[in-house]
mmCIF file of C-alpha atoms in Angstrom:
data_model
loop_
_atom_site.group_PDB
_atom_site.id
_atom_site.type_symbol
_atom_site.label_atom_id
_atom_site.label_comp_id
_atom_site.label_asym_id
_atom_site.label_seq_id
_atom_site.Cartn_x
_atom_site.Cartn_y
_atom_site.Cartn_z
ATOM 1 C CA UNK A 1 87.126 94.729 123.996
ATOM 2 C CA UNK A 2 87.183 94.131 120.096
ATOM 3 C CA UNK A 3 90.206 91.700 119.017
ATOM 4 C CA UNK A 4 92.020 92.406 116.002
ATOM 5 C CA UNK A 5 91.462 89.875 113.078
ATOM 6 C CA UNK A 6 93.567 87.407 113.330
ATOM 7 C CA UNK A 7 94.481 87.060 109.401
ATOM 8 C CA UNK A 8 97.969 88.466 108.446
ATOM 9 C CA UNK A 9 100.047 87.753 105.929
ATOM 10 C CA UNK A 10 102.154 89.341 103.315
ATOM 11 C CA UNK A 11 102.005 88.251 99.334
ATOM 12 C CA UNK A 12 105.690 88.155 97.989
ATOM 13 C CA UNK A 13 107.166 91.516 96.649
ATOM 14 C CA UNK A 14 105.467 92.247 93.123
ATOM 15 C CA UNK A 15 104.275 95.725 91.625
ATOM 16 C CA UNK A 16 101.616 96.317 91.428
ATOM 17 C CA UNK A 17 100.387 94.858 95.072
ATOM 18 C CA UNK A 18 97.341 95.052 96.695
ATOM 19 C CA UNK A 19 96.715 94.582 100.814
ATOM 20 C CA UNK A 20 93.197 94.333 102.016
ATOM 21 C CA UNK A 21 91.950 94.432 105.698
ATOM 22 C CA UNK A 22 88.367 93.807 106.546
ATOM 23 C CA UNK A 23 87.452 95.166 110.121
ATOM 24 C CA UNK A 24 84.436 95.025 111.171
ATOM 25 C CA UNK A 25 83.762 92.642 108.365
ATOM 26 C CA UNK A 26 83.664 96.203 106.141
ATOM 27 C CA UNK A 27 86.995 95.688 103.293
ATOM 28 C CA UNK A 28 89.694 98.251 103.067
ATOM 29 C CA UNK A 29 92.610 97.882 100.456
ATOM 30 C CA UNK A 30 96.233 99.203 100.187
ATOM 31 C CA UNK A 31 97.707 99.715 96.778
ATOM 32 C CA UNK A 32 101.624 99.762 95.972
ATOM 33 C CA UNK A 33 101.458 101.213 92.259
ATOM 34 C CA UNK A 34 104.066 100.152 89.872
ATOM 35 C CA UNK A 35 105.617 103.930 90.418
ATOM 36 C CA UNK A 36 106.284 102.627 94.450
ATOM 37 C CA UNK A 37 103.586 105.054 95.474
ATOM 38 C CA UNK A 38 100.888 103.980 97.930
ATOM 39 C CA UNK A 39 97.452 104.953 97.713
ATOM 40 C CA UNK A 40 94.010 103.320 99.669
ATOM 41 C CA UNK A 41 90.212 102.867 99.445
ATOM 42 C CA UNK A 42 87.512 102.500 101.411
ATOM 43 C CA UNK A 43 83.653 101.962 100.477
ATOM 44 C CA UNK A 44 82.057 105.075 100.865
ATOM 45 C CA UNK A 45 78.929 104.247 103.112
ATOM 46 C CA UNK A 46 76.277 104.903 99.772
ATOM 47 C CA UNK A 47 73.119 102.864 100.170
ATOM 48 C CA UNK A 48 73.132 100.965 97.005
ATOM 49 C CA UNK A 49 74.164 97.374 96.178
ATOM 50 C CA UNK A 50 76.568 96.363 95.592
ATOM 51 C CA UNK A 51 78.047 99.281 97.565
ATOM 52 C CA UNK A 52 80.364 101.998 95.766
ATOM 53 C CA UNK A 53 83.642 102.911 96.454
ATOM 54 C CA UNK A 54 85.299 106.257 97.973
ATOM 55 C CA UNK A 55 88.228 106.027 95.595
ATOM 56 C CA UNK A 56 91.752 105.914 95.634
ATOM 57 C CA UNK A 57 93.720 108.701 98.018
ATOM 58 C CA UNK A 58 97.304 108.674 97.739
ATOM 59 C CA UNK A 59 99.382 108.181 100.973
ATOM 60 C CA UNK A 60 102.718 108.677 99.382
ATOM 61 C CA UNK A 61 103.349 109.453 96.123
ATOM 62 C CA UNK A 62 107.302 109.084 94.741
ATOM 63 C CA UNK A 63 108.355 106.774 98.005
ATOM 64 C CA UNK A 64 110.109 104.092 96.439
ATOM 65 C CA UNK A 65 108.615 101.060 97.853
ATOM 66 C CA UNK A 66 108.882 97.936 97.056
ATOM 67 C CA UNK A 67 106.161 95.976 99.323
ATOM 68 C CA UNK A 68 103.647 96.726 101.399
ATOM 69 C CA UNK A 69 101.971 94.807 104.720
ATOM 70 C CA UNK A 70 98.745 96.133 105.863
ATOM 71 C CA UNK A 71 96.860 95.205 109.323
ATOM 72 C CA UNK A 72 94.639 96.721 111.759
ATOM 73 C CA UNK A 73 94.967 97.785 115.324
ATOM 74 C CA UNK A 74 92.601 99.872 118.145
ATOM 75 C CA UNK A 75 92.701 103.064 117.486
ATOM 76 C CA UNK A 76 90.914 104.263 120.757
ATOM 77 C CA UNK A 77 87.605 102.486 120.278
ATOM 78 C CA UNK A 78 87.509 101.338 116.712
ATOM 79 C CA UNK A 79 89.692 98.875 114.598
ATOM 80 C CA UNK A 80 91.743 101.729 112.194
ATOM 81 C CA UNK A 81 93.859 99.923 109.301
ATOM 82 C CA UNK A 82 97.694 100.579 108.971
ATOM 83 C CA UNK A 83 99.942 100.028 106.393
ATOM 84 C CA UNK A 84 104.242 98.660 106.480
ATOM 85 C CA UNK A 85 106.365 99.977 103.679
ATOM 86 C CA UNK A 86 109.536 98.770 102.381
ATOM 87 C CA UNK A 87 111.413 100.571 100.029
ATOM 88 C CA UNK A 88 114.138 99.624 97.924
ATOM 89 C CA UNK A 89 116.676 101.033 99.968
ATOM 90 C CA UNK A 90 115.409 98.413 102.485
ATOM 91 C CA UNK A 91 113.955 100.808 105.437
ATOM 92 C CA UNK A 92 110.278 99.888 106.488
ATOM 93 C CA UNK A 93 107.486 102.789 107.381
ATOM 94 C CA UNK A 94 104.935 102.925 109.404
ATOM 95 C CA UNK A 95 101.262 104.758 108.349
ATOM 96 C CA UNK A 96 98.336 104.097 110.161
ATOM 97 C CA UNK A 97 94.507 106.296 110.237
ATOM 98 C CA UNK A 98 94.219 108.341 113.085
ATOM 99 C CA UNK A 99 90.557 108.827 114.378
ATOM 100 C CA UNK A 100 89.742 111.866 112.157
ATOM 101 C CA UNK A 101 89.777 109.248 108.863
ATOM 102 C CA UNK A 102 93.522 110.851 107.717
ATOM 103 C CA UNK A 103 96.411 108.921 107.842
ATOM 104 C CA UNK A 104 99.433 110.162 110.148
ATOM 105 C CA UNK A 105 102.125 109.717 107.134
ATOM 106 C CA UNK A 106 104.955 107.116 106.717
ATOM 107 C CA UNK A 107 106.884 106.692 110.271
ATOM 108 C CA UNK A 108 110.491 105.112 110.775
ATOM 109 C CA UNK A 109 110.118 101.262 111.877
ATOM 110 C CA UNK A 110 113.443 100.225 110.582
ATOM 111 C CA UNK A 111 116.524 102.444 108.822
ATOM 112 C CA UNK A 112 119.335 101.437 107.340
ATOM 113 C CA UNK A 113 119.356 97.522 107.781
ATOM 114 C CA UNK A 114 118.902 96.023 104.432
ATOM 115 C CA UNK A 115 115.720 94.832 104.353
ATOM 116 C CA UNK A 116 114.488 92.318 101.630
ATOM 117 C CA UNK A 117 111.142 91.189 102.803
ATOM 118 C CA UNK A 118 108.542 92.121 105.823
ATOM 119 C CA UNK A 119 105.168 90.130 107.249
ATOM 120 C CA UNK A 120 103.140 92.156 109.648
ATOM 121 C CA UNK A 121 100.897 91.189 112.477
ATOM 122 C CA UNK A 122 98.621 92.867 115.192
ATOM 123 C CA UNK A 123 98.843 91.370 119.094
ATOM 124 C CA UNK A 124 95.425 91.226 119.829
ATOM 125 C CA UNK A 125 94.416 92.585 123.429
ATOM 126 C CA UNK A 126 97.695 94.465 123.663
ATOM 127 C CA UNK A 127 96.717 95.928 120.484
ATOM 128 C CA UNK A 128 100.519 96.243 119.334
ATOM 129 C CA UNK A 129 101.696 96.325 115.501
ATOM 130 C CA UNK A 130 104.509 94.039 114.435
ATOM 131 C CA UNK A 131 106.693 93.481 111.817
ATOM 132 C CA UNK A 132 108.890 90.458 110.843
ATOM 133 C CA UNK A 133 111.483 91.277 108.378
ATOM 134 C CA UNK A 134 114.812 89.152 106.347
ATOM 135 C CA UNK A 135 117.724 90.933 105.214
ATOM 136 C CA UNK A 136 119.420 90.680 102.238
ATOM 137 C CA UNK A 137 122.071 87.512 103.768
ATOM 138 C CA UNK A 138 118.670 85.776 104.573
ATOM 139 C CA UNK A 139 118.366 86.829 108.412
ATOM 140 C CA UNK A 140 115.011 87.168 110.292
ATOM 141 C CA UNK A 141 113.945 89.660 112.658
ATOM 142 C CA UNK A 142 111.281 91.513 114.390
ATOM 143 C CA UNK A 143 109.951 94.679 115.553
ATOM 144 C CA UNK A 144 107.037 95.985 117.830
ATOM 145 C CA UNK A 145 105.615 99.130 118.360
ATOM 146 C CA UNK A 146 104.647 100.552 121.956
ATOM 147 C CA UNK A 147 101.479 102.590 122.837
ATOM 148 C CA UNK A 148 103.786 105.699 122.641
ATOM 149 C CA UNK A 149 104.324 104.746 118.620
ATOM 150 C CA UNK A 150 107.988 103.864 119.495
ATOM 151 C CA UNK A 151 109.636 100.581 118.222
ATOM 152 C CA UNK A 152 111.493 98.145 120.051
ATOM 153 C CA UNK A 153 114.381 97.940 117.214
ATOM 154 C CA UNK A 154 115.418 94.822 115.253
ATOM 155 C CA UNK A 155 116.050 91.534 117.388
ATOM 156 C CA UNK A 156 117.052 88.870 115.810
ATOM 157 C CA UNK A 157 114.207 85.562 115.273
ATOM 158 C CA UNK A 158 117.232 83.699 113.010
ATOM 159 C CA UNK A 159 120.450 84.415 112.286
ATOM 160 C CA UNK A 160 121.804 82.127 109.350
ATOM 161 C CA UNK A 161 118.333 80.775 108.431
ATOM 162 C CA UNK A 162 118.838 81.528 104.822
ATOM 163 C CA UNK A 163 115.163 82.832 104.651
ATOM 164 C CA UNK A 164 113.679 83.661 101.867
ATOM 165 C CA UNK A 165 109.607 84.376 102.352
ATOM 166 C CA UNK A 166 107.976 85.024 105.498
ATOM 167 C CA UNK A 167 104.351 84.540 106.610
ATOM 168 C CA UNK A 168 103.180 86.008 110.225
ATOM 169 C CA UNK A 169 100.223 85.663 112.538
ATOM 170 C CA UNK A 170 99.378 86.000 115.970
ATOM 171 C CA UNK A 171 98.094 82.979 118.235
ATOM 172 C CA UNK A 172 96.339 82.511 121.896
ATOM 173 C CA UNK A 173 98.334 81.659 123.803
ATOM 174 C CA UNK A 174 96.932 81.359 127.403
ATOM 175 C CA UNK A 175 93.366 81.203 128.505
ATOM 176 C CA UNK A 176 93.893 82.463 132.181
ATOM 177 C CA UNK A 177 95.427 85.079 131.854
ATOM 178 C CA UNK A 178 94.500 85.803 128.877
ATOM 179 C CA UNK A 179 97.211 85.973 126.193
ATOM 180 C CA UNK A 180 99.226 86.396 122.733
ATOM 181 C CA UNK A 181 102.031 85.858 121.001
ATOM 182 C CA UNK A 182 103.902 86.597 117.307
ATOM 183 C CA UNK A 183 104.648 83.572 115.448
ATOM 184 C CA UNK A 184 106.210 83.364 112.254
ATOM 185 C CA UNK A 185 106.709 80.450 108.875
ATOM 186 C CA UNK A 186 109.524 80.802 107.414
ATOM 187 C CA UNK A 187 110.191 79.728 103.601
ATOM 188 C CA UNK A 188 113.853 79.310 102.913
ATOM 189 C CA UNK A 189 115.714 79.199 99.454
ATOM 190 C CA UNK A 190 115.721 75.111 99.843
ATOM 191 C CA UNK A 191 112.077 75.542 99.364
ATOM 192 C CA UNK A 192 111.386 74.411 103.337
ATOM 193 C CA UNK A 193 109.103 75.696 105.902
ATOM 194 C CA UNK A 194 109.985 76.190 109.220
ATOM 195 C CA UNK A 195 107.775 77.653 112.187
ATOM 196 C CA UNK A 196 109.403 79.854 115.433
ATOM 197 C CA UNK A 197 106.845 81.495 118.319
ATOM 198 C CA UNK A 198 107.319 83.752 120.847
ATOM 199 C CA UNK A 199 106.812 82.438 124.425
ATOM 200 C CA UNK A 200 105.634 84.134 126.751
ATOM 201 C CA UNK A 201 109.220 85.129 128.947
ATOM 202 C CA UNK A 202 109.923 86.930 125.186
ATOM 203 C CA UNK A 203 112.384 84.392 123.422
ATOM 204 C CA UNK A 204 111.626 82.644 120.771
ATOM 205 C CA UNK A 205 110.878 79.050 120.524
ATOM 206 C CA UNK A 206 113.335 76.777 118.648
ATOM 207 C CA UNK A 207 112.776 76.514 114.650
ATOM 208 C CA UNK A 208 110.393 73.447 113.974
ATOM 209 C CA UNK A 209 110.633 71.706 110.691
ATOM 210 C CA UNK A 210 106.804 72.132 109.083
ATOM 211 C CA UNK A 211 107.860 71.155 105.772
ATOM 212 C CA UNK A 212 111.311 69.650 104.315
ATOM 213 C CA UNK A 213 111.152 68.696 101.072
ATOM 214 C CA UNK A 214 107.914 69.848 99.821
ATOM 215 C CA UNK A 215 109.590 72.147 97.314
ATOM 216 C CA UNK A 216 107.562 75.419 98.434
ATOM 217 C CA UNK A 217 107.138 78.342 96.502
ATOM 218 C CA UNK A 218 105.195 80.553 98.555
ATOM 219 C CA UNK A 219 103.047 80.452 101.833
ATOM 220 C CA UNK A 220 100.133 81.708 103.716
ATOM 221 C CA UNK A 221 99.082 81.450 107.192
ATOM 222 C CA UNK A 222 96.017 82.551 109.600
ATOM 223 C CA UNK A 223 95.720 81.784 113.110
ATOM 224 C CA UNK A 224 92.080 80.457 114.382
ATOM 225 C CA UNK A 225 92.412 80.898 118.269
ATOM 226 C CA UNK A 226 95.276 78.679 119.121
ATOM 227 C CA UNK A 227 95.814 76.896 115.602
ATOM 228 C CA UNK A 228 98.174 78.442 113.757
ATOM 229 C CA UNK A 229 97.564 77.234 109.772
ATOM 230 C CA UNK A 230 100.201 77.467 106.852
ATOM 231 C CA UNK A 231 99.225 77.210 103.274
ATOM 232 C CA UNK A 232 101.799 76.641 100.267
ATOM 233 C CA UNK A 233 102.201 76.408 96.820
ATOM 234 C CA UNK A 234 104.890 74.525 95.725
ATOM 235 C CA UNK A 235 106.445 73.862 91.987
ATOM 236 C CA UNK A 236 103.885 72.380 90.494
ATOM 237 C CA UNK A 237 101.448 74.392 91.320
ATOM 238 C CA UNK A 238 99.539 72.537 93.894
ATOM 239 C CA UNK A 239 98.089 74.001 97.206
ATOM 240 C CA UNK A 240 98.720 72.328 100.742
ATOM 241 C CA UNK A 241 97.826 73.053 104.017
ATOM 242 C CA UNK A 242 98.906 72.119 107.541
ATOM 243 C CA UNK A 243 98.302 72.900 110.797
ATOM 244 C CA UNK A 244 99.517 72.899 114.503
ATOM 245 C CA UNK A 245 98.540 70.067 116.466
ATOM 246 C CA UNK A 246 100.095 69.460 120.122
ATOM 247 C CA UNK A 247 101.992 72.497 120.907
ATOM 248 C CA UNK A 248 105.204 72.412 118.050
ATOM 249 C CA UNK A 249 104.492 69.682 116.365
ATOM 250 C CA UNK A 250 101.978 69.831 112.962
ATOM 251 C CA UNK A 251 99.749 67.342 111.875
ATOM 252 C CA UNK A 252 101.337 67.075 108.580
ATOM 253 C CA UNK A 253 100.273 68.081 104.909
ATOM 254 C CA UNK A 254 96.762 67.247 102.824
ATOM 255 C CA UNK A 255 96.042 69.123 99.613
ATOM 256 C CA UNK A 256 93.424 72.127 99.326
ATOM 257 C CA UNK A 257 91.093 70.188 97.038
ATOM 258 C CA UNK A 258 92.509 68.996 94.142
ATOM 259 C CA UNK A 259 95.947 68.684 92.757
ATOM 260 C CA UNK A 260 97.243 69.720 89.520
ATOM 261 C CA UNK A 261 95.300 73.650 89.786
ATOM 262 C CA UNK A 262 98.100 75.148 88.477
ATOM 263 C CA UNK A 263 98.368 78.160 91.026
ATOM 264 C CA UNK A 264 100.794 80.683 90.749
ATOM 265 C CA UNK A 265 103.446 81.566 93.361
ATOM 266 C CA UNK A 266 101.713 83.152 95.943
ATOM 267 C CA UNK A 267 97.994 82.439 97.660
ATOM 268 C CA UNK A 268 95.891 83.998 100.294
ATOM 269 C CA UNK A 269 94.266 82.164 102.994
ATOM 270 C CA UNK A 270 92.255 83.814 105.489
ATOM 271 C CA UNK A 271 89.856 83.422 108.408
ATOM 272 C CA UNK A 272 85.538 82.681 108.412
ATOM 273 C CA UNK A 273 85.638 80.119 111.540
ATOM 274 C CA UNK A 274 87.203 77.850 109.539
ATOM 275 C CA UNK A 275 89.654 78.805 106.711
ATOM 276 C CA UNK A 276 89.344 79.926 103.281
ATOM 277 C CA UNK A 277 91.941 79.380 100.675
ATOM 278 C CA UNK A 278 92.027 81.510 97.495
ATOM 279 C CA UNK A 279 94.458 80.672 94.975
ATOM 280 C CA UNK A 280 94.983 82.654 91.410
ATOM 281 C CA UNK A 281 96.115 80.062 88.799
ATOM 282 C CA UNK A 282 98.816 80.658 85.950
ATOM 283 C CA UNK A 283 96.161 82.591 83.754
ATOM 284 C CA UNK A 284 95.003 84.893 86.270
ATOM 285 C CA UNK A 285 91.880 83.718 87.595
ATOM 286 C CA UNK A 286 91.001 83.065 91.141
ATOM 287 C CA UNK A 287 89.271 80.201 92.683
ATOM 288 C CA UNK A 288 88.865 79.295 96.114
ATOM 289 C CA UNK A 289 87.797 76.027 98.439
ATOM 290 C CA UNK A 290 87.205 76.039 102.158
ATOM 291 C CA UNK A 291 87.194 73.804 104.862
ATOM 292 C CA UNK A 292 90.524 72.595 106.798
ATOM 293 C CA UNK A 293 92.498 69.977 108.767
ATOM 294 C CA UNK A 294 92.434 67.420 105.360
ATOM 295 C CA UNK A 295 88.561 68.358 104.066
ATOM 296 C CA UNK A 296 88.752 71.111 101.691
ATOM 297 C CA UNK A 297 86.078 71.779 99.329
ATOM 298 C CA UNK A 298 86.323 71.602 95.308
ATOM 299 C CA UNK A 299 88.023 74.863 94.214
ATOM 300 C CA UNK A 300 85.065 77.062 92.837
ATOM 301 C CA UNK A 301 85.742 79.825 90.279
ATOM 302 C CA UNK A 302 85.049 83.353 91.275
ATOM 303 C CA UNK A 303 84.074 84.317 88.041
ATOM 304 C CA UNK A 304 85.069 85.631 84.684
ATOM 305 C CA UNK A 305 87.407 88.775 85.267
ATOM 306 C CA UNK A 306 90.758 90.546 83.348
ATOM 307 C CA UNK A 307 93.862 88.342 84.428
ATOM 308 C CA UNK A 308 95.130 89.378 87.696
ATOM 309 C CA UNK A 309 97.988 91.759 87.968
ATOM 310 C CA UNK A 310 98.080 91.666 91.310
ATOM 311 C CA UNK A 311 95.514 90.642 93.850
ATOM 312 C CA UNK A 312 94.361 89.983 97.957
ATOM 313 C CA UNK A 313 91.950 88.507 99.738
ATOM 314 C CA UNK A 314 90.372 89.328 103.716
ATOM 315 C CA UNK A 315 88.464 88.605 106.155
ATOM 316 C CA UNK A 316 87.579 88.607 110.124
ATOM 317 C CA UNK A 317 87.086 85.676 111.800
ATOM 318 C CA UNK A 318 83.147 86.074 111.820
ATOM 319 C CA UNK A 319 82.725 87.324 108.377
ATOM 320 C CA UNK A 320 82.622 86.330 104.998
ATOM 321 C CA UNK A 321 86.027 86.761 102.503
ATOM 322 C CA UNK A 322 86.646 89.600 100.161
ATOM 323 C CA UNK A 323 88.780 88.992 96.698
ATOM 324 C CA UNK A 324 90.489 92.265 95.041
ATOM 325 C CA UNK A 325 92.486 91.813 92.010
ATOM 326 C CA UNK A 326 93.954 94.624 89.867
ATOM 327 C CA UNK A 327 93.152 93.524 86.384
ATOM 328 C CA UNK A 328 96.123 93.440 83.128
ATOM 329 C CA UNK A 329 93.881 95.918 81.796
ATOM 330 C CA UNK A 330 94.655 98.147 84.311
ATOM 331 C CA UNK A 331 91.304 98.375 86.115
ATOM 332 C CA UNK A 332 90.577 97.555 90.318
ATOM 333 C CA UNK A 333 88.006 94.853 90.776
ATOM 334 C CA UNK A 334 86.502 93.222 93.905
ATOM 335 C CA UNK A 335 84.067 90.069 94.818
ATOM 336 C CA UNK A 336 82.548 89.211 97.525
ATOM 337 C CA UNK A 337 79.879 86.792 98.652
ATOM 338 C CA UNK A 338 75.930 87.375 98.531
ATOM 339 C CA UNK A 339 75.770 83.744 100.859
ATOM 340 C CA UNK A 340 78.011 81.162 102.409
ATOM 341 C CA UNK A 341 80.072 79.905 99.197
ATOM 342 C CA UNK A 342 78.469 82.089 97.121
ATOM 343 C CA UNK A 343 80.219 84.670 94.820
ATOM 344 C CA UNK A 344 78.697 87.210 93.675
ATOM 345 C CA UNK A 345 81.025 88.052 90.763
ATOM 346 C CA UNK A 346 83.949 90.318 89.982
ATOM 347 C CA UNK A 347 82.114 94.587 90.377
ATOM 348 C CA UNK A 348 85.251 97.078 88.514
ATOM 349 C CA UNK A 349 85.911 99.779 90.736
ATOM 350 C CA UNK A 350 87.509 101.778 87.948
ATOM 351 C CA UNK A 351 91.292 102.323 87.422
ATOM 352 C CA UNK A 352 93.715 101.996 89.327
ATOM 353 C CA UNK A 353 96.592 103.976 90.182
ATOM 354 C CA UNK A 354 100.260 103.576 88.212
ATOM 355 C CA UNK A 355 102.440 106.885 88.969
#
């Protein structure tokens, strides 16, 4: 059976904002266009290098959203990618492709429960969608959907928590049977991280303190088989990372490279056997470093490209990352790598949507 990727995360809530999934190590992206309409792209299968694009096909034009979460899940025998809205009058959507290659159209997840801020997430095996979600008084829940397309409703993950970013994955949980579960990092307005799981009788495990005092800004996480791994930039704009050791406990923070990068508030880490972290700094450019558990490489530039607007970054576990930015001068760009730690520079893929 193919697993979904175990990457997920969700940038925090800017327009414009990108999503990219990479099944089958092939990259997909999700675009929420400073009009709140969504549009995606695909490469189009044309034998040339490096390979074209299909182009941008709107999903939803005029829905009002304010952030999108994208993922992947088994649509019969192949991986199909799916997209989470929130719009500003805080209801999520559902919209995933069906097995003709068209998308089914924005589906009811959550109505009318003033929502602020979503993660998503795929359970492998099961194959089930997920969303995490804070309302506007700081709460945290979650949401799964059933083979039928049905959600389970909002149940609550932390009442009172005062959260303020969230950053989801999925981990293995058992070997015999088998087995996974949600988990979640939470970033609250204190500027702490705090990590919950699902076990496996359905409640969730009591919040464990991952980071007090480190002044976060944003986060990150991926999941590498039972490891879940949490990347932050805090005020200064340095990059950490930590990771689970025995079973709720973490084996505390080292920094991704060097200190002093000056990355901006948000920063995408995601999954090659070990992890990638990809950081723009304050002028726009991206960089990233690799490696893990205190041994990160130098950050390496990805190249000369427009300032980012907006930007995301995706892999599978087995393949190589993908970079997408959406330049200030208003054109789509993507990198990728031509061999391990190798960039091959930023290709335009023309303009990019606004309306």
């Amino acid at each position: 059976m193919e697993l979904e990727p175990l990457e997920s995360r969700a940038m925090l809530t800017t327009t414009p904002m990108l999503q990219a999934v990479a099944p089958y190590g092939s990259p997909e992206q999700f675009l929420l266009s400073p009009g709140g309409s969504v549009y995606y792209n695909t490469l189009s299968g044309a034998a040339t290098f490096p390979p074209t694009w299909a182009g941008w096909t709107s999903l939803g034009t005029g829905v009002g959203g304010r952030q999108i979460s994208a993922g992947t899940y088994l649509g019969t025998t192949t991986l199909r990618p799916y997209v989470d809205l929130l719009n500003g009058a805080g209801d999520v959507y559902f919209n995933a492709q069906s097995s003709s290659g068209t998308f089914s159209g924005f589906a009811p997840v959550a109505l009318g429960s003033r929502l602020v801020e979503i993660s998503s997430g795929t359970l492998p095996l099961y194959n089930t969608p997920f969303v995490f979600a804070i309302n506007d008084v700081g709460d945290v829940y979650y949401t799964q959907r059933s083979s039928t397309g049905a959600w389970s409703g909002l149940s609550s993950v932390g009442i009172g928590v005062g959260a303020h970013a969230l950053a989801a994955g999925a981990v293995q949980v058992g070997a015999s049977p088998l087995s996974y579960e949600p988990y979640l990092f939470m970033l609250n307005g204190a500027g702490n991280i705090y990590f919950t799981e699902r076990t496996t009788a359905g409640s969730w495990t009591t919040w464990s303190p991952v980071g007090v005092g480190v002044g976060a800004d944003s986060i990150s996480t991926i999941a590498l088989g039972t490891t879940p791994i949490v990347t932050l930039v805090n005020g200064a704009g340095d990059v950490y990372s930590n990771q689970e050791g025995a079973h709720g406990t973490f084996v505390g923070w080292s920094p991704v490279s060097a200190t002093g990068v000056g990355a901006i508030a948000e920063t995408g880490t995601v999954a090659n056997e070990s992890p990638w972290s990809l950081m723009v700094n304050s002028a726009g450019a991206v960089s990233s470093s690799y490696g893990g558990a205190g041994a990160w490489s130098n950050w390496e530039s990805l190249g000369s490209a427009p300032p980012a607007s907006a930007y995301a970054f995706a892999a599978n576990p087995s393949d190589a990352p993908f970079a997408f930015i959406i330049g200030t001068d208003g054109n789509a760009y993507w990198n990728f790598q031509t061999s391990f730690a190798t960039w091959h520079g930023w290709v335009q893929i023309g303009a990019a949507p606004s309306a």
